[in-house]
Structure formats: structure tokens, C-alpha cells
Amino acid sequence: MADGVTIVDPAQVSIDLRARIGADTVIYPFTTITGPAIIGANCRIGPHSAVGPRAVLIDGTVVGPFEAVG
């Protein structure tokens, strides 16, 4: 969050410490990000989505509700 990532409800999100998330990305509640996933800048993730350890999301990617990637 200090690097410009917005987490709408931090208590309702699980993010692996190895994940890299770009600035101005918004992560919505009930999202899980596992492993060394790479998420670019200006992305929208969730709600209720899962980003797996092999995910590499380019800048501006939108992962919709209930979607799973990587």
C-alpha cells in the first residue's frame, strides 16, 4: 500500500509476500494472490478472484469477479 497499491479491504484479502504489484492497482475484497505472481500497474483485481503463482499480468489488466488466472 505504501507503493501506491489500493486494497479496498485489507482484512478480506490474502496476498503472498512474494507477489509483486504495480502502482495504482486496486485489489478488491475476497481476492487471493499466491506465490511470486507479477501484477502490473493500473490493474483491477477482483472481487472474489484468485491470482496464481504463475500469473504475469501486464499494465492495465482487469481480472473480473470470480475469475482465476495463473
The first five atom37 places (N, CA, C, CB, O) and aatype in JSON, in Angstrom:
{
  "aatype": [12, 0, 3, 7, 19, 16, 9, 19, 3, 14, 0, 5, 19, 15, 9, 3, 10, 1, 0, 1, 9, 7, 0, 3, 16, 19, 9, 18, 14, 13, 16, 16, 9, 16, 7, 14, 0, 9, 9, 7, 0, 2, 4, 1, 9, 7, 14, 8, 15, 0, 19, 7, 14, 1, 0, 19, 10, 9, 3, 7, 16, 19, 19, 7, 14, 13, 6, 0, 19, 7],
  "atom_mask": [
    [1, 1, 1, 1, 1],
    [1, 1, 1, 1, 1],
    [1, 1, 1, 1, 1],
    [1, 1, 1, 0, 1],
    [1, 1, 1, 1, 1],
    [1, 1, 1, 1, 1],
    [1, 1, 1, 1, 1],
    [1, 1, 1, 1, 1],
    [1, 1, 1, 1, 1],
    [1, 1, 1, 1, 1],
    [1, 1, 1, 1, 1],
    [1, 1, 1, 1, 1],
    [1, 1, 1, 1, 1],
    [1, 1, 1, 1, 1],
    [1, 1, 1, 1, 1],
    [1, 1, 1, 1, 1],
    [1, 1, 1, 1, 1],
    [1, 1, 1, 1, 1],
    [1, 1, 1, 1, 1],
    [1, 1, 1, 1, 1],
    [1, 1, 1, 1, 1],
    [1, 1, 1, 0, 1],
    [1, 1, 1, 1, 1],
    [1, 1, 1, 1, 1],
    [1, 1, 1, 1, 1],
    [1, 1, 1, 1, 1],
    [1, 1, 1, 1, 1],
    [1, 1, 1, 1, 1],
    [1, 1, 1, 1, 1],
    [1, 1, 1, 1, 1],
    [1, 1, 1, 1, 1],
    [1, 1, 1, 1, 1],
    [1, 1, 1, 1, 1],
    [1, 1, 1, 1, 1],
    [1, 1, 1, 0, 1],
    [1, 1, 1, 1, 1],
    [1, 1, 1, 1, 1],
    [1, 1, 1, 1, 1],
    [1, 1, 1, 1, 1],
    [1, 1, 1, 0, 1],
    [1, 1, 1, 1, 1],
    [1, 1, 1, 1, 1],
    [1, 1, 1, 1, 1],
    [1, 1, 1, 1, 1],
    [1, 1, 1, 1, 1],
    [1, 1, 1, 0, 1],
    [1, 1, 1, 1, 1],
    [1, 1, 1, 1, 1],
    [1, 1, 1, 1, 1],
    [1, 1, 1, 1, 1],
    [1, 1, 1, 1, 1],
    [1, 1, 1, 0, 1],
    [1, 1, 1, 1, 1],
    [1, 1, 1, 1, 1],
    [1, 1, 1, 1, 1],
    [1, 1, 1, 1, 1],
    [1, 1, 1, 1, 1],
    [1, 1, 1, 1, 1],
    [1, 1, 1, 1, 1],
    [1, 1, 1, 0, 1],
    [1, 1, 1, 1, 1],
    [1, 1, 1, 1, 1],
    [1, 1, 1, 1, 1],
    [1, 1, 1, 0, 1],
    [1, 1, 1, 1, 1],
    [1, 1, 1, 1, 1],
    [1, 1, 1, 1, 1],
    [1, 1, 1, 1, 1],
    [1, 1, 1, 1, 1],
    [1, 1, 1, 0, 1]
  ],
  "atom_positions": [
    [[0.82, -1.19, 0.0], [0.0, 0.0, 0.0], [0.87, 1.26, 0.0], [-0.94, -0.01, 1.21], [0.48, 2.29, -0.55]],
    [[2.03, 1.18, 0.6], [2.93, 2.33, 0.64], [3.48, 2.66, -0.76], [4.09, 2.06, 1.6], [3.94, 3.78, -1.0]],
    [[3.43, 1.68, -1.68], [3.93, 1.88, -3.04], [2.83, 2.24, -4.02], [4.64, 0.64, -3.51], [3.04, 2.17, -5.23]],
    [[1.66, 2.63, -3.52], [0.6, 3.1, -4.4], [-0.43, 2.06, -4.8], [0.0, 0.0, 0.0], [-1.19, 2.29, -5.73]],
    [[-0.47, 0.92, -4.12], [-1.48, -0.11, -4.37], [-2.66, 0.15, -3.43], [-0.9, -1.55, -4.18], [-2.47, 0.38, -2.24]],
    [[-3.86, 0.11, -3.97], [-5.06, 0.29, -3.14], [-5.67, -1.07, -2.86], [-6.09, 1.22, -3.84], [-6.0, -1.81, -3.79]],
    [[-5.83, -1.39, -1.59], [-6.51, -2.61, -1.17], [-7.78, -2.15, -0.48], [-5.61, -3.51, -0.21], [-7.74, -1.57, 0.6]],
    [[-8.91, -2.4, -1.12], [-10.19, -1.86, -0.66], [-10.48, -2.27, 0.78], [-11.31, -2.32, -1.57], [-10.9, -1.44, 1.58]],
    [[-10.27, -3.54, 1.12], [-10.5, -4.03, 2.48], [-9.38, -5.01, 2.84], [-11.91, -4.71, 2.61], [-9.53, -6.21, 2.61]],
    [[-8.28, -4.53, 3.39], [-7.12, -5.39, 3.67], [-7.43, -6.63, 4.5], [-6.08, -4.59, 4.36], [-6.76, -7.65, 4.36]],
    [[-8.41, -6.56, 5.36], [-8.75, -7.71, 6.2], [-9.39, -8.84, 5.39], [-9.7, -7.28, 7.3], [-9.46, -9.97, 5.87]],
    [[-9.85, -8.55, 4.18], [-10.56, -9.55, 3.36], [-9.75, -9.98, 2.14], [-11.9, -8.98, 2.92], [-10.32, -10.5, 1.18]],
    [[-8.43, -9.77, 2.17], [-7.56, -10.1, 1.04], [-6.37, -10.91, 1.55], [-7.08, -8.81, 0.31], [-5.87, -10.67, 2.64]],
    [[-5.92, -11.88, 0.74], [-4.73, -12.65, 1.06], [-3.71, -12.47, -0.06], [-5.08, -14.16, 1.27], [-3.96, -12.84, -1.21]],
    [[-2.55, -11.89, 0.29], [-1.51, -11.63, -0.71], [-0.2, -12.25, -0.24], [-1.34, -10.1, -0.96], [0.3, -11.92, 0.84]],
    [[0.35, -13.14, -1.05], [1.63, -13.77, -0.76], [2.73, -12.7, -0.74], [1.95, -14.88, -1.8], [2.72, -11.79, -1.57]],
    [[3.64, -12.8, 0.19], [4.72, -11.83, 0.3], [5.64, -11.79, -0.92], [5.54, -12.12, 1.52], [6.35, -10.81, -1.13]],
    [[5.64, -12.86, -1.72], [6.49, -12.91, -2.92], [5.87, -12.2, -4.12], [6.78, -14.35, -3.28], [6.55, -11.96, -5.11]],
    [[4.6, -11.88, -4.04], [3.91, -11.22, -5.16], [4.45, -9.81, -5.37], [2.39, -11.16, -4.91], [4.84, -9.14, -4.41]],
    [[4.48, -9.36, -6.62], [4.9, -8.01, -6.97], [3.71, -7.33, -7.65], [6.17, -8.03, -7.91], [3.15, -7.84, -8.62]],
    [[3.34, -6.17, -7.12], [2.14, -5.48, -7.58], [2.5, -4.04, -7.93], [1.02, -5.53, -6.51], [3.09, -3.33, -7.12]],
    [[2.14, -3.62, -9.14], [2.47, -2.29, -9.63], [1.61, -1.19, -9.02], [0.0, 0.0, 0.0], [0.54, -1.45, -8.47]],
    [[2.09, 0.03, -9.13], [1.41, 1.21, -8.6], [0.05, 1.4, -9.26], [2.26, 2.45, -8.78], [-0.17, 1.02, -10.41]],
    [[-0.85, 2.01, -8.51], [-2.2, 2.36, -8.96], [-3.07, 1.15, -9.27], [-2.11, 3.24, -10.17], [-4.09, 1.28, -9.94]],
    [[-2.67, -0.02, -8.8], [-3.51, -1.21, -8.92], [-4.5, -1.21, -7.75], [-2.65, -2.53, -8.93], [-4.16, -0.82, -6.64]],
    [[-5.72, -1.67, -8.03], [-6.76, -1.75, -7.0], [-7.11, -3.23, -6.82], [-8.03, -0.91, -7.38], [-7.41, -3.93, -7.78]],
    [[-7.07, -3.67, -5.56], [-7.41, -5.05, -5.22], [-8.67, -5.04, -4.37], [-6.23, -5.77, -4.47], [-8.71, -4.43, -3.29]],
    [[-9.69, -5.72, -4.87], [-10.99, -5.73, -4.2], [-11.1, -6.88, -3.21], [-12.12, -5.82, -5.24], [-10.31, -7.82, -3.26]],
    [[-12.09, -6.81, -2.3], [-12.23, -7.82, -1.24], [-12.37, -9.26, -1.76], [-13.42, -7.49, -0.39], [-12.82, -9.51, -2.88]],
    [[-11.96, -10.16, -0.9], [-12.06, -11.61, -1.1], [-11.21, -12.1, -2.26], [-13.5, -11.98, -1.33], [-11.56, -13.07, -2.92]],
    [[-10.09, -11.42, -2.49], [-9.15, -11.8, -3.53], [-7.96, -12.51, -2.89], [-8.68, -10.56, -4.35], [-7.53, -12.15, -1.79]],
    [[-7.43, -13.52, -3.59], [-6.26, -14.25, -3.14], [-5.18, -14.15, -4.21], [-6.6, -15.73, -2.82], [-5.43, -14.45, -5.38]],
    [[-3.99, -13.74, -3.81], [-2.84, -13.68, -4.71], [-1.77, -14.57, -4.1], [-2.32, -12.19, -4.93], [-1.3, -14.31, -2.99]],
    [[-1.37, -15.63, -4.83], [-0.44, -16.61, -4.28], [0.88, -16.62, -5.05], [-1.07, -18.0, -4.28], [0.94, -16.29, -6.23]],
    [[1.92, -17.02, -4.34], [3.23, -17.21, -4.94], [3.82, -15.94, -5.51], [0.0, 0.0, 0.0], [3.4, -14.84, -5.16]],
    [[4.8, -16.11, -6.4], [5.51, -14.95, -6.95], [4.78, -14.34, -8.16], [6.91, -15.36, -7.36], [5.4, -14.04, -9.18]],
    [[3.48, -14.15, -8.05], [2.7, -13.54, -9.13], [3.23, -12.13, -9.4], [1.19, -13.5, -8.77], [3.71, -11.44, -8.5]],
    [[3.13, -11.72, -10.66], [3.54, -10.38, -11.06], [2.32, -9.67, -11.63], [4.73, -10.42, -12.1], [1.72, -10.12, -12.6]],
    [[1.97, -8.55, -11.01], [0.82, -7.77, -11.44], [1.31, -6.38, -11.78], [-0.29, -7.72, -10.32], [1.96, -5.72, -10.97]],
    [[1.01, -5.94, -12.99], [1.48, -4.65, -13.46], [0.78, -3.48, -12.8], [0.0, 0.0, 0.0], [0.0, -3.66, -11.86]],
    [[1.06, -2.29, -13.3], [0.45, -1.06, -12.79], [-0.95, -0.86, -13.37], [1.34, 0.16, -13.11], [-1.27, -1.39, -14.44]],
    [[-1.76, -0.1, -12.67], [-3.1, 0.27, -13.12], [-4.01, -0.92, -13.4], [-2.99, 1.11, -14.36], [-4.83, -0.87, -14.32]],
    [[-3.87, -1.99, -12.63], [-4.72, -3.17, -12.79], [-5.9, -3.11, -11.83], [-3.91, -4.46, -12.56], [-5.87, -2.37, -10.85]],
    [[-6.92, -3.88, -12.12], [-8.08, -4.03, -11.24], [-8.26, -5.53, -11.02], [-9.4, -3.37, -11.86], [-8.41, -6.29, -11.97]],
    [[-8.23, -5.95, -9.74], [-8.26, -7.36, -9.4], [-9.42, -7.64, -8.46], [-6.92, -7.8, -8.76], [-9.48, -7.11, -7.36]],
    [[-10.36, -8.49, -8.91], [-11.44, -8.95, -8.04], [-12.72, -8.18, -8.2], [0.0, 0.0, 0.0], [-12.88, -7.42, -9.15]],
    [[-13.63, -8.38, -7.29], [-13.56, -9.16, -6.05], [-13.74, -10.67, -6.29], [-14.63, -8.67, -5.08], [-14.1, -11.1, -7.38]],
    [[-13.47, -11.44, -5.25], [-13.6, -12.9, -5.25], [-12.77, -13.56, -6.34], [-15.06, -13.28, -5.43], [-13.17, -14.58, -6.89]],
    [[-11.6, -12.99, -6.67], [-10.77, -13.58, -7.71], [-9.54, -14.25, -7.1], [-10.35, -12.52, -8.72], [-9.21, -14.05, -5.93]],
    [[-8.87, -15.04, -7.93], [-7.66, -15.74, -7.5], [-6.58, -15.53, -8.54], [-7.93, -17.26, -7.28], [-6.78, -15.83, -9.72]],
    [[-5.43, -15.02, -8.11], [-4.28, -14.83, -8.99], [-3.22, -15.82, -8.52], [-3.75, -13.33, -8.95], [-2.72, -15.72, -7.4]],
    [[-2.89, -16.77, -9.4], [-1.97, -17.84, -9.02], [-0.51, -17.49, -9.19], [0.0, 0.0, 0.0], [-0.18, -16.42, -9.7]],
    [[0.35, -18.39, -8.76], [1.79, -18.12, -8.71], [2.46, -17.95, -10.07], [2.47, -19.23, -7.99], [3.54, -17.36, -10.14]],
    [[1.85, -18.43, -11.14], [2.45, -18.29, -12.47], [1.9, -17.09, -13.24], [2.21, -19.56, -13.28], [2.25, -16.88, -14.41]],
    [[1.04, -16.31, -12.61], [0.42, -15.17, -13.28], [1.42, -14.05, -13.55], [-0.73, -14.63, -12.46], [2.23, -13.7, -12.69]],
    [[1.36, -13.51, -14.76], [2.1, -12.31, -15.13], [1.08, -11.43, -15.85], [3.38, -12.64, -16.05], [0.73, -11.68, -17.0]],
    [[0.61, -10.41, -15.15], [-0.43, -9.54, -15.69], [0.19, -8.22, -16.13], [-1.54, -9.3, -14.64], [0.85, -7.54, -15.34]],
    [[-0.02, -7.86, -17.38], [0.55, -6.61, -17.9], [-0.22, -5.41, -17.35], [0.53, -6.6, -19.44], [-1.32, -5.56, -16.8]],
    [[0.36, -4.23, -17.5], [-0.27, -3.0, -17.03], [-1.69, -2.88, -17.6], [0.56, -1.77, -17.44], [-1.92, -3.15, -18.78]],
    [[-2.61, -2.47, -16.74], [-3.98, -2.23, -17.17], [-4.88, -3.45, -17.23], [0.0, 0.0, 0.0], [-6.03, -3.35, -17.66]],
    [[-4.39, -4.6, -16.8], [-5.2, -5.82, -16.83], [-6.35, -5.72, -15.84], [-4.34, -7.05, -16.52], [-6.21, -5.17, -14.75]],
    [[-7.5, -6.28, -16.24], [-8.65, -6.37, -15.35], [-8.96, -7.85, -15.14], [-9.89, -5.6, -15.93], [-9.23, -8.58, -16.1]],
    [[-8.93, -8.28, -13.89], [-9.35, -9.63, -13.52], [-10.72, -9.46, -12.86], [-8.3, -10.36, -12.55], [-10.83, -8.89, -11.78]],
    [[-11.74, -9.95, -13.52], [-13.11, -9.71, -13.06], [-13.48, -10.54, -11.85], [0.0, 0.0, 0.0], [-12.72, -11.38, -11.39]],
    [[-14.68, -10.28, -11.34], [-15.19, -11.02, -10.2], [-15.21, -12.52, -10.48], [-16.58, -10.54, -9.82], [-15.62, -12.96, -11.56]],
    [[-14.77, -13.3, -9.51], [-14.78, -14.76, -9.54], [-13.89, -15.37, -10.61], [-16.18, -15.23, -9.74], [-14.03, -16.55, -10.91]],
    [[-12.98, -14.61, -11.19], [-12.05, -15.15, -12.18], [-10.8, -15.71, -11.5], [-11.65, -14.07, -13.19], [-10.42, -15.28, -10.41]],
    [[-10.18, -16.68, -12.17], [-8.91, -17.23, -11.69], [-7.9, -17.18, -12.83], [-9.08, -18.69, -11.17], [-8.22, -17.56, -13.96]],
    [[-6.69, -16.7, -12.55], [-5.63, -16.63, -13.55], [-4.33, -17.16, -12.96], [-5.43, -15.18, -14.06], [-4.09, -17.04, -11.76]],
    [[-3.5, -17.74, -13.82], [-2.17, -18.16, -13.43], [-2.13, -19.27, -12.48], [0.0, 0.0, 0.0], [-1.05, -19.71, -12.08]]
  ]
}
